[in-house]
Coordinates of C-alpha atoms in Angstrom, one line a residue:
Chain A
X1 CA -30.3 7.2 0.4
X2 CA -27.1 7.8 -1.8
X3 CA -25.2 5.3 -3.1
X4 CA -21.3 5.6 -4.2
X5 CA -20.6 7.9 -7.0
X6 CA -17.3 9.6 -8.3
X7 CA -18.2 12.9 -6.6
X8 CA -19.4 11.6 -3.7
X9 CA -17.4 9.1 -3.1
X10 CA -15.1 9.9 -0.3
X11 CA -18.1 10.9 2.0
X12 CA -19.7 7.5 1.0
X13 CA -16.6 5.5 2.4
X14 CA -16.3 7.7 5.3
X15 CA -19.6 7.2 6.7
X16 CA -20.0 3.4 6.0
X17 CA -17.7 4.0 9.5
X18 CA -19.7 2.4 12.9
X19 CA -20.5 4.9 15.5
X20 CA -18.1 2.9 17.7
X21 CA -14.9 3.3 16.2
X22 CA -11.4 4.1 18.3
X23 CA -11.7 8.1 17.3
X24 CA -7.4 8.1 16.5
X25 CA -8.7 5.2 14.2
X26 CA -11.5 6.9 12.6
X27 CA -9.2 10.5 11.9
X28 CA -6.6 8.1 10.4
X29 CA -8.8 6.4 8.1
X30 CA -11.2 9.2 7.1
X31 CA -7.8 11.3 6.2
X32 CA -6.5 8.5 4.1
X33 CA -9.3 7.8 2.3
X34 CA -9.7 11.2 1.3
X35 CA -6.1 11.0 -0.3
X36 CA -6.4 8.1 -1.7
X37 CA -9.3 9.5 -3.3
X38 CA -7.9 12.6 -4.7
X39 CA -4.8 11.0 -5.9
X40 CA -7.0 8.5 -8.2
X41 CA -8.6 11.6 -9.0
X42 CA -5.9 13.9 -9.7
X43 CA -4.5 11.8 -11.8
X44 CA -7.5 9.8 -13.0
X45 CA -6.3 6.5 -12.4
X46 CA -6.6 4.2 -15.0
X47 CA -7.7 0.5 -14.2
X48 CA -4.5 -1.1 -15.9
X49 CA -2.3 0.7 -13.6
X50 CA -4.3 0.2 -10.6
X51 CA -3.5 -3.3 -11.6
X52 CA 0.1 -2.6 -11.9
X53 CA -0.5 -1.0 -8.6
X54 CA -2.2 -4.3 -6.9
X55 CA 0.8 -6.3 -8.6
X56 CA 3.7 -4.5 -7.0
X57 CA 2.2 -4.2 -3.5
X58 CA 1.2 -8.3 -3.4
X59 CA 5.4 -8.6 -4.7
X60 CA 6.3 -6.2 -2.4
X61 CA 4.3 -8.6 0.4
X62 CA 5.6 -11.4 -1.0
X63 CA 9.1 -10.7 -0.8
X64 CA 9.3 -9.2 2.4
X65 CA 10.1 -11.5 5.7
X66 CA 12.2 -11.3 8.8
X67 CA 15.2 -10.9 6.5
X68 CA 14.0 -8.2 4.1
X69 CA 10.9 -6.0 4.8
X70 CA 10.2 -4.4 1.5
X71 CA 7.4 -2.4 2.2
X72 CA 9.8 -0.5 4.4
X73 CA 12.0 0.0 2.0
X74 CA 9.2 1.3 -0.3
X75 CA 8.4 3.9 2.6
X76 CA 12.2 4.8 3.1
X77 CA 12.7 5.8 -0.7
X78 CA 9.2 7.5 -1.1
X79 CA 10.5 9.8 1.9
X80 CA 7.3 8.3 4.0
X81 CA 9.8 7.4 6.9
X82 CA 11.8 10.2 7.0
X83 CA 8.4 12.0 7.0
X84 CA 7.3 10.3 10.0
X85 CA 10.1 10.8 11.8
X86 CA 10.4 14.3 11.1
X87 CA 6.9 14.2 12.4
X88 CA 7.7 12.7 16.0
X89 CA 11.0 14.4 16.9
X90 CA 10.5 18.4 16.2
X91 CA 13.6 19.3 18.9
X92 CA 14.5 22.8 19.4
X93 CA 17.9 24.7 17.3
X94 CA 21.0 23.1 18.5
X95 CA 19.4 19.8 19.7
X96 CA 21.3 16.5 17.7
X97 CA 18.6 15.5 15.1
X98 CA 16.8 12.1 14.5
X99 CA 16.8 10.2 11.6
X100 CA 15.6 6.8 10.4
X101 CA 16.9 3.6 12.1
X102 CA 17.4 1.6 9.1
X103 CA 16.6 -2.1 9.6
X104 CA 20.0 -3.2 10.3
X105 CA 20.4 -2.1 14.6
X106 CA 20.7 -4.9 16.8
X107 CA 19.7 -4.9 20.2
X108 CA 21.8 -6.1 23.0
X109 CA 25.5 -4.8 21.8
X110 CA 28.8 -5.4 24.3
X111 CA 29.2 -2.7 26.2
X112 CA 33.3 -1.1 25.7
X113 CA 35.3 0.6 27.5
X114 CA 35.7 4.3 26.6
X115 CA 38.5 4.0 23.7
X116 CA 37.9 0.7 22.9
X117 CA 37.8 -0.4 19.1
X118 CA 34.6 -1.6 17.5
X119 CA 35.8 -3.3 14.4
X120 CA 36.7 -6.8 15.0
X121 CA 37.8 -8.2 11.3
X122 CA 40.7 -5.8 11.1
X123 CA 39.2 -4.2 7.4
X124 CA 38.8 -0.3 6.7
X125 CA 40.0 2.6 7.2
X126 CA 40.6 3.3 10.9
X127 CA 38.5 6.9 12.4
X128 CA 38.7 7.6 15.5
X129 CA 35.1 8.8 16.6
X130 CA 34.5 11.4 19.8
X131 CA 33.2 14.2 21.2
X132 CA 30.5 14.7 23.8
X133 CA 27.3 14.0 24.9
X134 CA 25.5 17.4 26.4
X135 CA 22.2 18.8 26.9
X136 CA 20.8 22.0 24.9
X137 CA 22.8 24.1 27.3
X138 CA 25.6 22.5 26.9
X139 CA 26.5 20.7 30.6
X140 CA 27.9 16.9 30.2
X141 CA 25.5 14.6 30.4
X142 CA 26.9 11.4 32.5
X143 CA 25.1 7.7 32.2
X144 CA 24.5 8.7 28.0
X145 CA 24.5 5.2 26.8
X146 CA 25.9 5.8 23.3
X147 CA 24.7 2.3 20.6
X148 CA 26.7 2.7 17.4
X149 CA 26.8 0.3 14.4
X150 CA 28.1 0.6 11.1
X151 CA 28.6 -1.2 7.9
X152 CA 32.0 -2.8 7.4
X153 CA 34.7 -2.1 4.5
X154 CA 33.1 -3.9 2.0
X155 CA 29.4 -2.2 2.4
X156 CA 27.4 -4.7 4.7
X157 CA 26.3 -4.9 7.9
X158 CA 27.2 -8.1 10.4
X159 CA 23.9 -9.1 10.4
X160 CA 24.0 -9.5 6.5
X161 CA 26.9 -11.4 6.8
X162 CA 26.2 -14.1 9.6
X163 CA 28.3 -16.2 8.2
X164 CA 31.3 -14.0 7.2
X165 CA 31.4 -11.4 9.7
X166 CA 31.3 -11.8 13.9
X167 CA 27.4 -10.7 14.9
X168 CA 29.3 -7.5 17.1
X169 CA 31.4 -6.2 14.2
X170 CA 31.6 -2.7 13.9
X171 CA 29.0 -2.6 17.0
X172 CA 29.3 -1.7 20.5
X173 CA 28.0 0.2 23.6
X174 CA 29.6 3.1 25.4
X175 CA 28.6 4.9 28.5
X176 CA 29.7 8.1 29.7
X177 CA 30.9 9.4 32.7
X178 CA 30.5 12.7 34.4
X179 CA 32.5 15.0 31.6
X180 CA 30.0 13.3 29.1
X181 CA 32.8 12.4 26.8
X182 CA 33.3 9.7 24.4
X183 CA 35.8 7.9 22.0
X184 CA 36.0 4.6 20.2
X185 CA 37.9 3.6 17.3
X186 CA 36.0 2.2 14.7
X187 CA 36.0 2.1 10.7
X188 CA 35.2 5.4 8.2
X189 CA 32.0 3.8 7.0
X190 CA 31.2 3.1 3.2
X191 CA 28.4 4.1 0.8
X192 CA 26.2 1.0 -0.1
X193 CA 23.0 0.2 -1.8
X194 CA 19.8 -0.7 -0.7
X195 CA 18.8 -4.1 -1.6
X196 CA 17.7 -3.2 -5.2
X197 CA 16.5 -6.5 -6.8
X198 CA 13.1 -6.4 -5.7
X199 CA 10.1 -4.2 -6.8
X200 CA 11.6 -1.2 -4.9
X201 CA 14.9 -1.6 -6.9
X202 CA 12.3 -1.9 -10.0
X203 CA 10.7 1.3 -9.5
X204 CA 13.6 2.9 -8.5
X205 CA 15.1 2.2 -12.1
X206 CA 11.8 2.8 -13.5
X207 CA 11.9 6.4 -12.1
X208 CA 15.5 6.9 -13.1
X209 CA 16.9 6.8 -9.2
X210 CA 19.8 5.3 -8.1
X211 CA 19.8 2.7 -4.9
X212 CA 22.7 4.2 -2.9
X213 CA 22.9 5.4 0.3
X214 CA 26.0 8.0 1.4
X215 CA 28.2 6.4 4.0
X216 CA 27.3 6.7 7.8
X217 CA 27.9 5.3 11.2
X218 CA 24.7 4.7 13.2
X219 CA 23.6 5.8 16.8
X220 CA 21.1 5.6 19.0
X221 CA 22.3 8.1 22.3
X222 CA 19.8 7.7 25.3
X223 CA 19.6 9.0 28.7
X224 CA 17.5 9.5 31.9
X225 CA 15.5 12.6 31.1
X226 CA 16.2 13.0 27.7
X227 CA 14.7 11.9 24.5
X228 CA 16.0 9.3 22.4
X229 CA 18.0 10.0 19.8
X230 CA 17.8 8.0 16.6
X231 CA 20.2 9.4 14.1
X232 CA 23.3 8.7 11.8
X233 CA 26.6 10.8 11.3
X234 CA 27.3 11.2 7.4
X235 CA 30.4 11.6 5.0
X236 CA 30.2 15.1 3.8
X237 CA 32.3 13.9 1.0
X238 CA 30.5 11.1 -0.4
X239 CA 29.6 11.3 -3.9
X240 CA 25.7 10.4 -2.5
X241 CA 25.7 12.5 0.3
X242 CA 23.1 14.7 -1.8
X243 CA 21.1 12.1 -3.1
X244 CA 20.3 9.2 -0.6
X245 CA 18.0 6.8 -1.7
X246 CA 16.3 6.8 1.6
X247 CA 16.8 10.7 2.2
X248 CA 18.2 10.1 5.6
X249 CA 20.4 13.3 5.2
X250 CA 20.1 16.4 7.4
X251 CA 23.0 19.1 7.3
X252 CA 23.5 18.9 10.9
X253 CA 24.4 15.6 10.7
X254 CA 27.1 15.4 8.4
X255 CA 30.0 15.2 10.7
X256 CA 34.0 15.7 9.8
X257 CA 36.2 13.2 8.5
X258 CA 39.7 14.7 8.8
X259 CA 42.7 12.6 7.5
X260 CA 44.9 12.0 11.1
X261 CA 48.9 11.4 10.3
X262 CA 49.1 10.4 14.4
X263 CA 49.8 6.6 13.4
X264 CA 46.7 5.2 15.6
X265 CA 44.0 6.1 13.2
X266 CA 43.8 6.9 9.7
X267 CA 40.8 9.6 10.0
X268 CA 38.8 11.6 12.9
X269 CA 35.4 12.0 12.8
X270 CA 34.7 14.3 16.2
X271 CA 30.8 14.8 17.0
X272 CA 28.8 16.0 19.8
X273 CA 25.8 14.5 20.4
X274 CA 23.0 17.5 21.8
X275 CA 20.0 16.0 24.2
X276 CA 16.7 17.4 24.5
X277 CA 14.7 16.8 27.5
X278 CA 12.0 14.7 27.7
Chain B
X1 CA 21.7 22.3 -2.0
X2 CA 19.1 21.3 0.3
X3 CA 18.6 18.3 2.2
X4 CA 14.9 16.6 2.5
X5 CA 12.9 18.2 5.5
X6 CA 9.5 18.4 7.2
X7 CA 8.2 21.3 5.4
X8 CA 10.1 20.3 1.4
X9 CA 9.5 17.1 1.8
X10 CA 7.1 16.4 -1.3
X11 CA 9.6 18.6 -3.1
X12 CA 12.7 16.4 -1.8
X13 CA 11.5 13.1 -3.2
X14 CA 9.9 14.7 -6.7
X15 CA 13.4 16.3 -7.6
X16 CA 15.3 12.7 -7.3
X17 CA 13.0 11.6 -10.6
X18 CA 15.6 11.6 -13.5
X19 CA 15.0 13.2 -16.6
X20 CA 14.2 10.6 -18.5
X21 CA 10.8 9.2 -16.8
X22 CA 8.2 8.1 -18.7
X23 CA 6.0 11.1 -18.4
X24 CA 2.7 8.9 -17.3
X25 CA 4.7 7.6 -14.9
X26 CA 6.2 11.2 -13.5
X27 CA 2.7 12.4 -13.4
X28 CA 1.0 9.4 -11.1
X29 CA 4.6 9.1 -9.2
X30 CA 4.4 13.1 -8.5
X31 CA 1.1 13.0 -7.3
X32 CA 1.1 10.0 -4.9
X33 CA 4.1 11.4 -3.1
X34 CA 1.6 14.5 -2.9
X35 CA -0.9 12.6 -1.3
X36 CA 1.4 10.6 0.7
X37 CA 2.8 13.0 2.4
X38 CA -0.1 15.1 3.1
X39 CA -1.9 12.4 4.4
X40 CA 1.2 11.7 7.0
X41 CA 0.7 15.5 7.8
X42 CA -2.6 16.1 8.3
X43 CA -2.7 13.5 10.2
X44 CA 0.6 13.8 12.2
X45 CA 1.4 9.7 11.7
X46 CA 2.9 8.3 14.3
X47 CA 6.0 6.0 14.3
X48 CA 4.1 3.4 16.1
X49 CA 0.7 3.8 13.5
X50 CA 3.8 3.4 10.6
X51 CA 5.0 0.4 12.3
X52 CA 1.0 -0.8 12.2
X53 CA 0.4 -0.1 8.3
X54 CA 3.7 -2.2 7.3
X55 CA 2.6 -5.2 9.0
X56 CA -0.9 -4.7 7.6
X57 CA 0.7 -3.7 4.0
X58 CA 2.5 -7.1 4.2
X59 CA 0.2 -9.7 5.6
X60 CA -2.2 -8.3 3.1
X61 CA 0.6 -9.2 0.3
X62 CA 1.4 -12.6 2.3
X63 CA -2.4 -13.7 1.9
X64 CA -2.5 -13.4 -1.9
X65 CA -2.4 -15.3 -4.0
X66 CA -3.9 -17.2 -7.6
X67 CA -7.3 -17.8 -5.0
X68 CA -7.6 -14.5 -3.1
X69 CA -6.4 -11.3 -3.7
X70 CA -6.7 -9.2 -0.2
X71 CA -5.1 -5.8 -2.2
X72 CA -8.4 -6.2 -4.5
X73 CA -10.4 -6.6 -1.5
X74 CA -8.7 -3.9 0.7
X75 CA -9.0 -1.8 -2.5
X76 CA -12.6 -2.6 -3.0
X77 CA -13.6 -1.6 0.9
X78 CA -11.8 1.5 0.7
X79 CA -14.0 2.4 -2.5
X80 CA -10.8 2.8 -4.9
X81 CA -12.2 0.0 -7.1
X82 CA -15.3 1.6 -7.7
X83 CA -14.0 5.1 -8.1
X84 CA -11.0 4.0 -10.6
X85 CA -14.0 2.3 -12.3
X86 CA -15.7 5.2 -12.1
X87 CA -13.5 7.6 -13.6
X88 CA -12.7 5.2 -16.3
X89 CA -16.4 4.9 -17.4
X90 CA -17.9 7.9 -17.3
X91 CA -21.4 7.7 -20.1
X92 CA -24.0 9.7 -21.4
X93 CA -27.2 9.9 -18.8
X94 CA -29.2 6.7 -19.8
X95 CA -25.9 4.5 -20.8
X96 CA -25.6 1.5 -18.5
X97 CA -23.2 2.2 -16.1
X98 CA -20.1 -0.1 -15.0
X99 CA -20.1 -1.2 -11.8
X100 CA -16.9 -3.6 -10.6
X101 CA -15.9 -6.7 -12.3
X102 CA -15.0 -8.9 -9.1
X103 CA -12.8 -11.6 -8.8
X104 CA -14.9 -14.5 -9.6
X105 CA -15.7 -14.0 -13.3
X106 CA -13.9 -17.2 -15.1
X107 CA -13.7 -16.8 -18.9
X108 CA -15.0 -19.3 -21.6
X109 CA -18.0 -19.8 -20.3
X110 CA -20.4 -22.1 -22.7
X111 CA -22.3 -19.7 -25.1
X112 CA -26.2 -21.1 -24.5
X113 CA -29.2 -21.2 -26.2
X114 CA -31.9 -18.0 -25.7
X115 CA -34.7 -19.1 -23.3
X116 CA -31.5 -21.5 -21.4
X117 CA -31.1 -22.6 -17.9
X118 CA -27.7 -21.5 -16.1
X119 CA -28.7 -23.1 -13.3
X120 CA -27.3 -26.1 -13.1
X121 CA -27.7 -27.9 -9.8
X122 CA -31.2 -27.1 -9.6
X123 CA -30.9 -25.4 -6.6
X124 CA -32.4 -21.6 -5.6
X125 CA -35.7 -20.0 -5.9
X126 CA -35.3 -19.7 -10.3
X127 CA -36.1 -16.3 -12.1
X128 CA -36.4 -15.3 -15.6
X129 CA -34.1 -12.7 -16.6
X130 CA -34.8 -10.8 -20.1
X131 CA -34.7 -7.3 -21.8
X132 CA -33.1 -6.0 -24.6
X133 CA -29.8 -4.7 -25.6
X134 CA -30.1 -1.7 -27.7
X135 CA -27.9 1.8 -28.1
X136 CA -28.7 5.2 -26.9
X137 CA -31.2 5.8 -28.9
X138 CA -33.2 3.0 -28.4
X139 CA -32.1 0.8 -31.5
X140 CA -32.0 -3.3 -30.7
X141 CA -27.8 -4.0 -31.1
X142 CA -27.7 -7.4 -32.7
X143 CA -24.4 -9.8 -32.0
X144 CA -24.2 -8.1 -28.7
X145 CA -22.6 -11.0 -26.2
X146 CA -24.0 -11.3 -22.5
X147 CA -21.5 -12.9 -20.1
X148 CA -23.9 -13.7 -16.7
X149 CA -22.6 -15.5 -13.9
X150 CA -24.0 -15.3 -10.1
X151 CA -23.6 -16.8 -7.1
X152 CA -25.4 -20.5 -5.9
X153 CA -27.8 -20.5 -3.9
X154 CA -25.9 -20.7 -0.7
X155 CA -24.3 -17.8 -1.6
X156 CA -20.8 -19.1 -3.6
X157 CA -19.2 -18.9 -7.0
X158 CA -18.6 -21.8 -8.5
X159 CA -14.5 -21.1 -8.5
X160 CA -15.0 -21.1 -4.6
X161 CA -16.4 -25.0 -4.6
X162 CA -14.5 -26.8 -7.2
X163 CA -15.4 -29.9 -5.7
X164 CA -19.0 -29.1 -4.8
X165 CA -20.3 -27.3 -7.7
X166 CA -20.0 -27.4 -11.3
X167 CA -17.6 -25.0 -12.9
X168 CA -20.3 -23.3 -15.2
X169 CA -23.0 -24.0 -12.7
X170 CA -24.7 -20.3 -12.5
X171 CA -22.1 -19.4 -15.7
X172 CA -23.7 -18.8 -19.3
X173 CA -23.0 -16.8 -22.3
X174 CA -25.6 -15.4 -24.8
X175 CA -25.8 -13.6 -28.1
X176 CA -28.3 -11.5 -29.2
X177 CA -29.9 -11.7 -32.3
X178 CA -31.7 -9.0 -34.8
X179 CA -34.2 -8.3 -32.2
X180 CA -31.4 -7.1 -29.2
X181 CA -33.7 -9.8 -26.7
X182 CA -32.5 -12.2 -24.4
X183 CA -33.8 -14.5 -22.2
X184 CA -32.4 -17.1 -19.9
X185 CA -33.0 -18.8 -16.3
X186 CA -31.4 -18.3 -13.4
X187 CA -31.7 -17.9 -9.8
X188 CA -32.3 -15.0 -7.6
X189 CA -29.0 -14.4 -6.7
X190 CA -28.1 -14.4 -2.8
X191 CA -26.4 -11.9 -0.8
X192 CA -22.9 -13.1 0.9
X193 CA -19.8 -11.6 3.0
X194 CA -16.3 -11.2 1.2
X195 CA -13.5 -13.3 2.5
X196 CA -13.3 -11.4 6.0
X197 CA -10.9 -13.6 8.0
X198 CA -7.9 -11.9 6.8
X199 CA -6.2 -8.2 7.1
X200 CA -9.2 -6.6 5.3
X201 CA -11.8 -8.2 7.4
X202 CA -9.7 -6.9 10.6
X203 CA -9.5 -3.6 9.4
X204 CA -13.8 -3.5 8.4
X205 CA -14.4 -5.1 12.0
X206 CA -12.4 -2.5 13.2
X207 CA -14.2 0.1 11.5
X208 CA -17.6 -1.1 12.5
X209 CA -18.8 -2.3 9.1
X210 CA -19.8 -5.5 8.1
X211 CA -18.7 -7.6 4.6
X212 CA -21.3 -8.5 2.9
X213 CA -22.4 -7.6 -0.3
X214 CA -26.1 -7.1 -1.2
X215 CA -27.0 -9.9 -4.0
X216 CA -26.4 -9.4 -7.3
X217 CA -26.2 -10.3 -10.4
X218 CA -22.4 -10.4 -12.8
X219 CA -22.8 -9.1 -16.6
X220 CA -20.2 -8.1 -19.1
X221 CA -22.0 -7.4 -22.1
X222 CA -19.9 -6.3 -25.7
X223 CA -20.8 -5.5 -28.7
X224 CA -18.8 -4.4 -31.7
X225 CA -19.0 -0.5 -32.2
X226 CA -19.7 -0.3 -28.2
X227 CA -17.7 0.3 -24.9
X228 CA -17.6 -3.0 -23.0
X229 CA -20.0 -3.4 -20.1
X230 CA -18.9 -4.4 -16.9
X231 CA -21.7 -4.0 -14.7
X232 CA -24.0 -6.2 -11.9
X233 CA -27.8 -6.5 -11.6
X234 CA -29.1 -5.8 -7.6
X235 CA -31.9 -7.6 -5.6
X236 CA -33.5 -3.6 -4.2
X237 CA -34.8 -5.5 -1.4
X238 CA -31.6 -6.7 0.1
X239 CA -31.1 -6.0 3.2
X240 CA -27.3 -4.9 2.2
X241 CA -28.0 -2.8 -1.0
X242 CA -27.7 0.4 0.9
X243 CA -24.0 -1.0 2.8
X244 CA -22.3 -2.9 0.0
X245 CA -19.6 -3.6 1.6
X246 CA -16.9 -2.3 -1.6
X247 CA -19.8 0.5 -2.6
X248 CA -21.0 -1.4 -6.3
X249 CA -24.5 -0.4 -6.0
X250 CA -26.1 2.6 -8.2
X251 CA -29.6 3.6 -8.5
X252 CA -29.5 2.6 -12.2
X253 CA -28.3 -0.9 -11.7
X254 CA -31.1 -1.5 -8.9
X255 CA -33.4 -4.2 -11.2
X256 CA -36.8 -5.1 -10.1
X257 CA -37.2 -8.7 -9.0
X258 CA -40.9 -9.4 -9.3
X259 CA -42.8 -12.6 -8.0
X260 CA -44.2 -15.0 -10.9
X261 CA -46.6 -17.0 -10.5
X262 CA -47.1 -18.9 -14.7
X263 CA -44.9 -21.9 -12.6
X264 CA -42.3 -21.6 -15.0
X265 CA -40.0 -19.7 -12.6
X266 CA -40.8 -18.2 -8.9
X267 CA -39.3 -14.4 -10.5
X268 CA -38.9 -12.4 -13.0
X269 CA -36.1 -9.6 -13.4
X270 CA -36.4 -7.6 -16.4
X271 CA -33.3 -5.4 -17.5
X272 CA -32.3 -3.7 -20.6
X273 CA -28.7 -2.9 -21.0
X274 CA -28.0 -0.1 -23.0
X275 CA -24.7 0.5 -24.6
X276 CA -22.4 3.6 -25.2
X277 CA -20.6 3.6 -28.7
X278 CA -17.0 3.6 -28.6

């Protein structure tokens, strides 16, 4: 019999395991125990910052609720969720990419008509946002149901807002028909930060990182035989584009903003949205 | 520049660190992304597993608090408390070793006479405990200070029945004098399960392991010149010493518990703790 020592020590946890266990379970545990392990060893971890450690994850429980979920956060800025959705949605060249849904989507927007505006306070600048939605060969694909949300002028989402902004600003649903195409009218979205005043904003200063995220509208585009696509359009231009503090950025999805002098909208943003099949 | 992706993406999030990080900091930051992210890869986690571990991460948090600490305990199950320990501890071959401090030590406790009783509700089968404290080589260390608590008889810390027990009952501290003996009476302490009705004692049920702890006896024993002692006493019989349920046994901290039969106590367990200099 063996007991627990610093050399043997991930083999010790490990096989304190029952023979019994769910075997998905038993991969995911054994794996992160044995990086949990090397990382205290790698950088021998010293007991005062594994008390730091137990600190900011009890704060980081403690502050998160249905309002705020820090411990996402905390994922999003450590480039875990990006990761793990990187992970689950390898799509072929050419296919629109995924990437994170942010915790601001809500379900259950009004479906528009095709042209129809989405931002209902009247603030921003104007775009006009279209293009189509195809498959990787590039034939229309009709019944796409396109959700799209984005922050409004001032950098916040309706649902931070409840009692400022109308729960469907900058929000809607459109579906196409058989050329695939879309168009609304909505608002040339604005960088913001991340809610920064917790311990994620605390070890975000700590390691000398800014809180920002680059401005982007967000979609979800789904259709029979297809995957779901989870993704954001970005503001090439935006002085964060190259730094999000949630790394959210993929080149592919940094669409054009082109300044329009055609008096219905101030800017353009046309983007085709690429399915793969299920 | 390139944007954060599958295969760059320990890479992505390292770069983002300004240039001013406190280097510490850097160094542990660096390598839990590492870990992080190679964890989420071997393992290819999935969205809904992600989804899983933030509701665990934050009821774990939500539970926490001045009386219970379930990061400790998820900590201590995962063996990271005893490795951290471990690393931070390291002695010469015949050193007493550490073994984890627990959350039930209270400070203060009253400093008793050699030969004293900390058993103060009479109940438990009793047991003289005695030995020396002495250095590596042997040498009695004089003004060394032996904190001892255990558990009652039912198995609880005093902390965990303020209304039931006596807040020093099972609590005592002694100092040695030119000779490096002590002596006191206690009781054979009694094996007993860690809080398991929270996230921790899902995720051990899950796992197939039980929480309980073989029984044991609490010491932090200092001496000027010397490394502090943090370290337990076990009962080798128990029918837990080979599955402590957060890995605190070692062969060297096994201490016999012999039967007496001078009517004075029902045991005897002799120990001698042996001190590293500083």
């Amino acid at each position: 019999m063996e007991y627990f020592t610093e050399a043997n020590s991930v083999a010790a946890v490990d096989e304190r395991m029952g023979p019994h266990v769910e075997p998905r379970l038993r991969t995911v545990m054994s794996s992160l125990v044995k990086h949990l392990h090397a990382f205290a060893k790698d950088v021998e971890l010293r007991q005062e910052e594994w008390e730091l450690a137990v600190d900011f994850l009890t704060r980081t429980g403690k502050i998160s609720g249905d309002e705020r979920q820090e411990f996402i956060l905390l994922s999003d800025t450590l480039g875990l969720s990006m990761l793990v959705d990187a992970i689950g949605n390898r799509r072929p060249a050419g296919a629109t990419e995924n990437t994170v849904l942010g915790p601001f989507h809500v379900a259950g927007a009004p479906v528009r008509q095709m042209g129809d505006s989405i931002n209902l306070d009247g603030k921003g600048e104007s775009c006009l946002f279209n293009g189509r939605v195809v498959d990787i060969h590039g034939a229309p694909v009709e019944g796409a149901k396109i959700d799209v949300w984005s922050d409004s002028a001032e950098g916040y989402y309706s649902v931070q807002q409840p009692d400022i902004q109308d729960k469907w600003n900058n929000r809607g649903i459109f579906v196409t028909g058989a050329d695939g195409a879309y168009e609304f009218v909505g608002i040339k979205p604005v960088s913001y930060p991340i809610p920064d005043d917790g311990p994620v904003g605390q070890m975000l200063a700590a390691l000398g990182r800014h809180p920002n995220r680059p401005a982007h509208m967000h979609y979800i585009v789904t259709a029979p035989g297809f995957q779901k696509i989870v993704t954001h359009t970005f503001v090439g231009d935006d002085p964060w584009i190259a730094s999000d503090a949630v790394f959210g950025v993929k080149t592919s999805l940094v669409a054009p903003f082109d300044p329009v002098k055609d008096g219905r909208t101030q800017w353009h943003s046309p983007f085709d949205f690429v399915l793969t099949p299920l």
